Coordinates of C-alpha atoms in Angstrom, one line a residue:
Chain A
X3 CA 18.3 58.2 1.2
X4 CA 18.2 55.9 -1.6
X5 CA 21.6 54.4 -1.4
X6 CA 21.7 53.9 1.9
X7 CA 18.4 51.6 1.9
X8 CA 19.7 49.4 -1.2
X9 CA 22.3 47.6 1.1
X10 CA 20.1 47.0 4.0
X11 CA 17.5 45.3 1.6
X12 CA 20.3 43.7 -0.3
X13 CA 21.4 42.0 3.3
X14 CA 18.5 41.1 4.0
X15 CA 17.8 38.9 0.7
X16 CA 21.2 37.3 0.7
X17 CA 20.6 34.7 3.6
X18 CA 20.3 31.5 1.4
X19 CA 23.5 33.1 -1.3
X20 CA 27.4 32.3 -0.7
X21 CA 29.1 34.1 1.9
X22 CA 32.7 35.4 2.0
X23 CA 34.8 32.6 1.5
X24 CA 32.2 29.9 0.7
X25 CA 31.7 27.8 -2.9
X26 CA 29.0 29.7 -4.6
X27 CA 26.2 27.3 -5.6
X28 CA 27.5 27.7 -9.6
X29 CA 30.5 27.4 -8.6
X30 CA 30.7 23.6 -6.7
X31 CA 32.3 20.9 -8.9
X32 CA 31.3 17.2 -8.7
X33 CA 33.9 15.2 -10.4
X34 CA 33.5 11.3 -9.9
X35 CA 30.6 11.8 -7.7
X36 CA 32.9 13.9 -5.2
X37 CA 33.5 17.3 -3.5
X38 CA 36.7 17.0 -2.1
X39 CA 36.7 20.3 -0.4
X40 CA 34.3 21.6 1.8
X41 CA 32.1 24.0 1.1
X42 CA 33.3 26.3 3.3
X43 CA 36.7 26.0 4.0
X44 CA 35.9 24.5 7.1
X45 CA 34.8 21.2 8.9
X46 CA 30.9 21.0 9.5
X47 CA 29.2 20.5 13.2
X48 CA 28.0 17.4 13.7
X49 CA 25.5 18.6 16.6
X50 CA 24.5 21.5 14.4
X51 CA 24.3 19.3 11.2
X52 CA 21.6 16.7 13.1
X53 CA 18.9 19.7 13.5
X54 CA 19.4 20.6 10.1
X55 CA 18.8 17.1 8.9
X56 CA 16.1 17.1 11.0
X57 CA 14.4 20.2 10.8
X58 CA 11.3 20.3 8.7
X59 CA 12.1 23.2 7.5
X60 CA 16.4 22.6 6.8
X61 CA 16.8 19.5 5.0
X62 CA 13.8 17.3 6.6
X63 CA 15.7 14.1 5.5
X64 CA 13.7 11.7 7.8
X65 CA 10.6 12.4 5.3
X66 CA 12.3 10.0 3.0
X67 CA 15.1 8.1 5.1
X68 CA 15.2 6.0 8.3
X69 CA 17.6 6.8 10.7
X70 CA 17.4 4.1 13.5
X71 CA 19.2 5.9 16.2
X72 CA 16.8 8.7 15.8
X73 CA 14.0 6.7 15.9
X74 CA 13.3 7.3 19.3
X75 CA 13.2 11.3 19.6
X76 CA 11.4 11.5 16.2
X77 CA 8.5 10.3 14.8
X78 CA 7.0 9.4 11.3
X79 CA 10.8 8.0 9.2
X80 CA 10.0 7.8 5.9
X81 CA 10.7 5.1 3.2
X82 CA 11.1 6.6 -0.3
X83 CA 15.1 6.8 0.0
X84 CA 17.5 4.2 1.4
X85 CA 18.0 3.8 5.4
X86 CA 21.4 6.2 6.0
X87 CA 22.5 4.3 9.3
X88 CA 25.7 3.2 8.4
X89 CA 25.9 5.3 5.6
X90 CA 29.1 7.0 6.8
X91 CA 30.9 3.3 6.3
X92 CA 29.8 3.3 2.5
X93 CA 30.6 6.5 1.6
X94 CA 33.6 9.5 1.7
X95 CA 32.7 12.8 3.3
X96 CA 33.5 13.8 -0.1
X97 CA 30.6 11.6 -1.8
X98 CA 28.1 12.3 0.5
X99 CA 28.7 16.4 0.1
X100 CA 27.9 15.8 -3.6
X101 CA 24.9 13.2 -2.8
X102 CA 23.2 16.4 -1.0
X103 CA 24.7 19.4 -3.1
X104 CA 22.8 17.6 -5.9
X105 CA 21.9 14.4 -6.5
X106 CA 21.2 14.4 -9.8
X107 CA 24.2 14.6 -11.1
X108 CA 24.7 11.1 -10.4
X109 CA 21.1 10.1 -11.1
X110 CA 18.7 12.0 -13.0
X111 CA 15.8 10.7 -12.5
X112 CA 16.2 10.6 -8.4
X113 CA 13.1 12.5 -5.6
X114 CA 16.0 13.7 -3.4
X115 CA 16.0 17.6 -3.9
X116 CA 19.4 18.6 -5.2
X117 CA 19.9 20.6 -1.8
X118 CA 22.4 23.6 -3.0
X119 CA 21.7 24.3 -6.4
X120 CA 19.7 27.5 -7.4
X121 CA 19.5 27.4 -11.3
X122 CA 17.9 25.0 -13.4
X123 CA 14.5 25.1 -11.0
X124 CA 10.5 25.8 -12.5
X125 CA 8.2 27.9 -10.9
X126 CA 10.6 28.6 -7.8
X127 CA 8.5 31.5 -5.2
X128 CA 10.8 34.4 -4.3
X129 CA 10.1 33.3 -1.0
X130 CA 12.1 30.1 -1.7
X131 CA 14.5 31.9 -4.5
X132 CA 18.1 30.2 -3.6
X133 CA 19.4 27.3 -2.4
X134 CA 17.6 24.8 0.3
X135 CA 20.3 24.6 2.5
X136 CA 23.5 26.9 2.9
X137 CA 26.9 25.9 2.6
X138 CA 27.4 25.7 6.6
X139 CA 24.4 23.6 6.9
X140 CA 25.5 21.1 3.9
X141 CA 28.9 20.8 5.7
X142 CA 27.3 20.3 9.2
X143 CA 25.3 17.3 7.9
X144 CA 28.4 16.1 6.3
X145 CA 29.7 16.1 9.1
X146 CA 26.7 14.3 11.1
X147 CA 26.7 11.8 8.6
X148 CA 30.2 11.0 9.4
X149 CA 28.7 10.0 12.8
X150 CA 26.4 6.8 11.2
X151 CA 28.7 4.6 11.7
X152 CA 28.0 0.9 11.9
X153 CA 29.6 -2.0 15.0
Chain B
X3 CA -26.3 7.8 -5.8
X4 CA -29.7 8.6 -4.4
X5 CA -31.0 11.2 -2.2
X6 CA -28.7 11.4 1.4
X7 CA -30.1 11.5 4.8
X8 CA -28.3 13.7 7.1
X9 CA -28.0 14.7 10.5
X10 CA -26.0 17.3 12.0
X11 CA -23.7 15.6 14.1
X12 CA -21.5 15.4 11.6
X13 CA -18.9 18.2 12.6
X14 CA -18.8 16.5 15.7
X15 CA -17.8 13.2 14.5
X16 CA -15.4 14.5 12.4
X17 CA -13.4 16.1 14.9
X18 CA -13.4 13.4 17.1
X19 CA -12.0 11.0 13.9
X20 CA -9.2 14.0 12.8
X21 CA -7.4 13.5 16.4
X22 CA -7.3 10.1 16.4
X23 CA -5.7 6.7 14.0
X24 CA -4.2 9.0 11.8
X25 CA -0.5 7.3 11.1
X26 CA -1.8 3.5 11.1
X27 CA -3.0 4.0 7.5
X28 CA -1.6 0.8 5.6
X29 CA -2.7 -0.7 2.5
X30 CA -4.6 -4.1 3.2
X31 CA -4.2 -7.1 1.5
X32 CA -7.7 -7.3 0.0
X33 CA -7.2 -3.7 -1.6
X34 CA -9.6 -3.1 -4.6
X35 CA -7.7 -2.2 -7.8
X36 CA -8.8 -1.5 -11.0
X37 CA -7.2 -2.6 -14.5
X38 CA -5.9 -0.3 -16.8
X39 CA -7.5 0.3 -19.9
X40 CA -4.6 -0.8 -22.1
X41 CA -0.9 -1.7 -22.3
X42 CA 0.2 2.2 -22.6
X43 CA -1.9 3.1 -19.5
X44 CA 1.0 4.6 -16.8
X45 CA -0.2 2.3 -14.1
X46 CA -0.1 -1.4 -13.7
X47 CA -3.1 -1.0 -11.6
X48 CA -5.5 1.9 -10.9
X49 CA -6.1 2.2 -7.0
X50 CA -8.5 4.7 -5.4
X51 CA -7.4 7.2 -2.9
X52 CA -9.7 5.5 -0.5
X53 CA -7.6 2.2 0.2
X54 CA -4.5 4.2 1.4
X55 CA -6.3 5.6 4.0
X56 CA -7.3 4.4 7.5
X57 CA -10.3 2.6 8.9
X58 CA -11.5 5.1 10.5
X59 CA -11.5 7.4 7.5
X60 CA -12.8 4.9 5.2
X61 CA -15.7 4.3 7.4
X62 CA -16.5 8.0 7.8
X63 CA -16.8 8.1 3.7
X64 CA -19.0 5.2 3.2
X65 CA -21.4 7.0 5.7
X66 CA -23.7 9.3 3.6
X67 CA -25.6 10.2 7.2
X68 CA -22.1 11.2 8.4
X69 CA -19.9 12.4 5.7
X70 CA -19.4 16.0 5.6
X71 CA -19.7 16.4 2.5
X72 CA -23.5 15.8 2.1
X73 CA -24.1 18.4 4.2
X74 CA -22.8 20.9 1.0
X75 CA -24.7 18.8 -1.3
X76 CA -27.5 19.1 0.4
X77 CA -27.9 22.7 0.5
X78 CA -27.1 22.5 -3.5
X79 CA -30.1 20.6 -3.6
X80 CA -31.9 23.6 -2.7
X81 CA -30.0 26.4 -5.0
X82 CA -30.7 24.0 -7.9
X83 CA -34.1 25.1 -7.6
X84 CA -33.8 28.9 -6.6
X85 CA -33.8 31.4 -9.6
X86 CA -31.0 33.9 -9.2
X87 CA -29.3 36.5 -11.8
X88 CA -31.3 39.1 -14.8
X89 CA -32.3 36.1 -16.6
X90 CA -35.1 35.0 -13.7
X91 CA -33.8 31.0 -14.1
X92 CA -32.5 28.3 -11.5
X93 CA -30.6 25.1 -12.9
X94 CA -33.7 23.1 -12.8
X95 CA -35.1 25.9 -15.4
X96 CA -32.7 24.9 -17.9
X97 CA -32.1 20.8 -16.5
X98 CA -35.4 19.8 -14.8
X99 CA -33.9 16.8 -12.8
X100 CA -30.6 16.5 -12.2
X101 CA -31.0 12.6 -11.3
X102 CA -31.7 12.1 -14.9
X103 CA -30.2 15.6 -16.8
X104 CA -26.8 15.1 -14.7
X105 CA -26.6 11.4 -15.2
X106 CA -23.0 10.6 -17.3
X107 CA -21.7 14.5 -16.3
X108 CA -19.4 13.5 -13.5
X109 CA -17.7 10.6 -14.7
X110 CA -16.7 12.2 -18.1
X111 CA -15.9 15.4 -17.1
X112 CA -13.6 17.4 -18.1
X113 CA -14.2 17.5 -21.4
X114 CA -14.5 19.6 -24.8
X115 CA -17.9 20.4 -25.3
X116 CA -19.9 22.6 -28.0
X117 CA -21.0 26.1 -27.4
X118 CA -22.9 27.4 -29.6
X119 CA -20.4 26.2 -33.0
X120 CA -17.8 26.7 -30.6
X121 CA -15.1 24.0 -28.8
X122 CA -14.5 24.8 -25.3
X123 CA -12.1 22.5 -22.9
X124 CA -13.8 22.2 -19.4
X125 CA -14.6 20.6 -16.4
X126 CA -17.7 21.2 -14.4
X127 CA -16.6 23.8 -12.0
X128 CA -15.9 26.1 -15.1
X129 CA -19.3 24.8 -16.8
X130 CA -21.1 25.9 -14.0
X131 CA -20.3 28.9 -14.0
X132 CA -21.0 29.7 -17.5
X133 CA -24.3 28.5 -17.3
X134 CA -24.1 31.2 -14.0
X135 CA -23.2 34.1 -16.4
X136 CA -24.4 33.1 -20.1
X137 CA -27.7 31.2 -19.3
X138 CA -28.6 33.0 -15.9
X139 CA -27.0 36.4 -16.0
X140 CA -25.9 35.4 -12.4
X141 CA -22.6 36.2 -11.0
X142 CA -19.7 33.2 -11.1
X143 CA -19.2 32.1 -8.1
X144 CA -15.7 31.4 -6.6
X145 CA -13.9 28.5 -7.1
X146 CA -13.7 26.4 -3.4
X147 CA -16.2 28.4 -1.8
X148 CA -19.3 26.7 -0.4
X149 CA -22.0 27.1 -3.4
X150 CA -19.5 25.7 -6.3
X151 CA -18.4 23.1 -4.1
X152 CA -21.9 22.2 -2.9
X153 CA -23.2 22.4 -6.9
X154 CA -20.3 20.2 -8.1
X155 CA -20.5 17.7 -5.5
X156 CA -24.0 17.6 -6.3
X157 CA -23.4 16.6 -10.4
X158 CA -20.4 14.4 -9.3
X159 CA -22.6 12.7 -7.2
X160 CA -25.2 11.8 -9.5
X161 CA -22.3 9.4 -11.3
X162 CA -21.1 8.3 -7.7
X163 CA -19.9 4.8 -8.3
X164 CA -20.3 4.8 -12.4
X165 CA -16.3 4.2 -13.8
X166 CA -14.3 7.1 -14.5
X167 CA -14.5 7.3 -18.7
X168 CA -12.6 10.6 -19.5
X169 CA -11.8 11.5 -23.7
X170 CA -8.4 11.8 -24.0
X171 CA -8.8 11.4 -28.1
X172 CA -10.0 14.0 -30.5
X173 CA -10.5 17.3 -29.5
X174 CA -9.0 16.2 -26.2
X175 CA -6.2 15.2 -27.3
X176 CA -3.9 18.7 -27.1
X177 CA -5.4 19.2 -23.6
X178 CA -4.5 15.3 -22.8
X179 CA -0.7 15.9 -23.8
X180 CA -0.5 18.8 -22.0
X181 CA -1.8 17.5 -18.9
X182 CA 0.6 14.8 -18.9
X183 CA 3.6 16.9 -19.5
X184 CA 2.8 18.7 -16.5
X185 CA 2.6 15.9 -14.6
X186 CA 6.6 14.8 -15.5
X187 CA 7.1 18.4 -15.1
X188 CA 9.4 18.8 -12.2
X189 CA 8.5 22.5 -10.2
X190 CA 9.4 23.9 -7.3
X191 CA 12.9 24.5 -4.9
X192 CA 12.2 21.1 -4.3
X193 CA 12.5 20.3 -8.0
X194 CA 10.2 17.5 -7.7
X195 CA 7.4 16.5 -10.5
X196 CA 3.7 14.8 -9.1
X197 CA 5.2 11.7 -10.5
X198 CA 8.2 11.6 -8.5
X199 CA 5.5 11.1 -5.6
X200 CA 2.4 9.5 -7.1
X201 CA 4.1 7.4 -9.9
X202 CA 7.0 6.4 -8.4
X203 CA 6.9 6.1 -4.9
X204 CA 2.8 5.3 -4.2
X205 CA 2.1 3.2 -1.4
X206 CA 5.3 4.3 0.3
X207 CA 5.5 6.7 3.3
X208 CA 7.0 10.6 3.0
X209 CA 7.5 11.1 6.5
X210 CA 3.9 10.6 8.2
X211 CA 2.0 10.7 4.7
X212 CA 1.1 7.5 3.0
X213 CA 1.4 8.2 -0.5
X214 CA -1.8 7.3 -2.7
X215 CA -2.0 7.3 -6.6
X216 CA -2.8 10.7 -6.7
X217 CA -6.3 10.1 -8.3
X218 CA -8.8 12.8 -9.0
X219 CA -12.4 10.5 -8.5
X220 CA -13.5 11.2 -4.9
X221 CA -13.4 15.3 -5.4
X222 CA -14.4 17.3 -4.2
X223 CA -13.4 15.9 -0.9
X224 CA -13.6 16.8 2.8
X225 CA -10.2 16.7 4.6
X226 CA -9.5 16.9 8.2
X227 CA -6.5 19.0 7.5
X228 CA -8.7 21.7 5.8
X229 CA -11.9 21.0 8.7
X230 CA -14.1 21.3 5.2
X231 CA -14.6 20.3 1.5
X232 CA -12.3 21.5 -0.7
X233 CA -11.6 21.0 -4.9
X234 CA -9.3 19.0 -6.7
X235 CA -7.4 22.1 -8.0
X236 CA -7.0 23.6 -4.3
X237 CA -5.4 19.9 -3.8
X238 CA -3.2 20.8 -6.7
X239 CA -2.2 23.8 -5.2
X240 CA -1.6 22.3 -1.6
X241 CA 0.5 19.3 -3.6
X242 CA 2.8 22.6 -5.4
X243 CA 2.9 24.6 -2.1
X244 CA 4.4 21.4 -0.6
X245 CA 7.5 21.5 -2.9
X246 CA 7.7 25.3 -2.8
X247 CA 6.5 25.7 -6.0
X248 CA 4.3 28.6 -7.4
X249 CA 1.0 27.2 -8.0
X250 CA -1.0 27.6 -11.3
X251 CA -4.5 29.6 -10.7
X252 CA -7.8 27.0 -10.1
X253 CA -10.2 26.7 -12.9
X254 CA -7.1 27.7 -15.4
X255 CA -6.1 25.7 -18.4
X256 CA -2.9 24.1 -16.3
X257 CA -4.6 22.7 -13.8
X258 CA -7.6 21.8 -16.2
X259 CA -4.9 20.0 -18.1
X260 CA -3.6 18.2 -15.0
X261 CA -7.4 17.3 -14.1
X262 CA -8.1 15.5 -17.6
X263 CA -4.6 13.6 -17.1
X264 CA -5.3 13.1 -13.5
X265 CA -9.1 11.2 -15.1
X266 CA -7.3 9.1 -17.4
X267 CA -4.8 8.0 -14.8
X268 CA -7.8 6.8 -12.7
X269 CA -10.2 5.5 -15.9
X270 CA -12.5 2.8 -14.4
X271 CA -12.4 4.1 -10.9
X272 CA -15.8 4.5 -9.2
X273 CA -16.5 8.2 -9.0
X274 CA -16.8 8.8 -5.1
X275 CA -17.7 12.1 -4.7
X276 CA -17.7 13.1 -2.0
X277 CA -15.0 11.2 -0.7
X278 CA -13.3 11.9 2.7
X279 CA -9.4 11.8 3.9
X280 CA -7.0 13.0 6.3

């Protein structure tokens, strides 16, 4: 009975590890404050990649930046990080997948939660033992970044 | 200070207060700040809790007739003078009146005090409850349940608006460097350290939340999120639960650490127990 209970628990605690095919969390590069690659293998969702940078409970970006165009369907923007509209002007899809795979790597001392990084962390539940987001959700707000364009 | 006059609408009021004004919270222009006690001090200027919150709020504090929180001292006043445990005492056996015996308690605490040859690091939940177990036989009580929350609002209040005048020297001292490391200790899957939120970014917003100093002087508190009084270490643990972070236990040497820091960080605040917020 044994062994074939092991791999249903085991599928059951990998939703926030790599997939098939995905860049492990250990395994992502940032070289000159770039991932050129996507995480995994694919472009993100842009539709998708909005809930998840909206979602309280995904990335909840809007508790620290403003978003203007989204000020309308949701409330309460914070201010602790810079506005992101825009944003997709300033930066490369490939800087902005390393901003949210970990921002420390370019700045230490930074609030913004390194969002797919699993080692490294104090005092981490096993509730909340792996990364924030996954892969496909750090590629789908890539991708709705891309979408924060200025006039 | 002094003795409170209550009614029991306060529940009431409350309620009607927690549904309304709670975003608008801004800090004014004429805020009160305190200065720091030297050049090293982490803060430029020492703010209360009570000036990042609204008007509404603010107003419900400075109450005593409607402030929630009186309503726990109040019974405390009583159990001060009921005997309970083998040892056939009450506090007043031991303290008489706490106007006078508790007078300089609350603004100093935590602290290391002498027992009997022997130096113990504590604040006054913990002392409470050895005076419970050593001086009255009585069983401890819990920490955030109504009777030590009632009892420690009751000493705090006895110091409300002396300054905050915490040791950090001395026999403090290990406790003091402790506290502070934890502070710049970054915990949690959201790797994120209680300076991150109430050094660096106070007086901003996180999402809806206005972010205050993170000082320790109006606790315990009641808070319309919790509909009740609750201690500084169960606001510890709500701060750690926040970043998904395992919380240290209340009443251990962590979060009495933290505590002493947290009294430092706020020396020369007015104690304000018991405060209110949102």
């Amino acid at each position: 009975m044994l062994h074939r209970i092991i791999p249903i628990l085991a599928a059951a605690t990998l939703a926030t590890t790599a997939q098939a095919g995905e860049v492990a969390p250990g395994d992502v590069k940032i070289v000159d404050g770039a991932i050129a690659a996507s995480l995994t293998g694919e472009p993100g969702d842009a539709e998708r990649g909005k809930a998840a940078f909206v979602g309280r409970k995904a990335g909840n970006c809007l508790a620290c930046h403003v978003v203007t165009e989204l000020l309308d369907e949701q409330q309460f923007h914070g201010e602790i990080g810079p506005p992101l509209d825009g944003v997709a002007d300033i930066y490369s899809a490939a800087e902005l997948r390393a901003q949210i795979v970990d921002s420390k790597v370019a700045n230490p001392a930074t609030i913004m939660p390194a969002f797919y990084r699993e080692t490294g962390l104090n005092r981490v539940p096993d509730a909340f033992k792996g990364t924030i987001l996954s892969a496909q959700q750090v590629e789908d707000i890539v991708a709705y970044l891309g979408t924060l364009k200025g006039e | 200070m002094g003795i409170p006059h209550l009614k029991k609408t306060v529940a009431a009021a409350a309620l009607a207060l927690a549904c309304g004004g709670y975003a608008a919270a801004e800090l004014r222009d004429d805020y009160v700040a305190v200065e720091p006690p030297n050049e090293d001090h982490p803060l430029t200027e020492i703010i209360s809790g009570y000036e990042f919150r609204t008007d509404e709020t603010r107003a419900l504090q400075a109450d005593d007739f409607e402030n929630p929180g009186y309503l726990l001292l109040e019974e405390a006043m009583e159990t001060w003078e009921e005997v309970d445990g083998a040892a056939g005492k009450s506090c007043a056996s031991c303290h008489d009146d706490y106007e006078e015996s508790m007078a300089g308690v609350g603004s100093t605490y935590p602290k290391v005090v002498d027992r009997d040859g022997e130096k113990v690091f504590t604040n006054i939940e913990n002392q409470i409850n050895h005076c419970r177990t050593e001086h009255m036989q009585a069983d401890a009580w819990k920490y955030d349940k109504p009777d030590m929350l009632g009892m420690t609002i009751l000493v705090r209040n006895v110091d409300r608006g002396e300054p905050v005048n915490v040791a950090i020297d001395g026999d403090a001292a290990p406790y003091f460097e402790k506290g502070e490391a934890l502070y710049n200790q970054r915990v949690g899957q959201l790797d994120m350290a209680c300076s991150n939120c109430h050094q660096d970014y106070y007086g901003m917003y996180i999402r809806a939340d206005h972010l205050s100093q993170g000082q320790s002087n109006g606790f315990p508190t009641y808070r319309f999120k919790w509909s009740g009084v609750g201690s500084l270490h169960r606001r510890f643990s709500g701060c750690m639960k926040n970043i998904r972070a395992e919380p240290f236990s209340k009443g251990g040497e962590e979060f009495l650490a933290l505590e002493l820091y947290l009294g430092y960080r706020g020396q020369g605040l007015p104690v304000e127990t018991p405060s209110v917020r949102n």
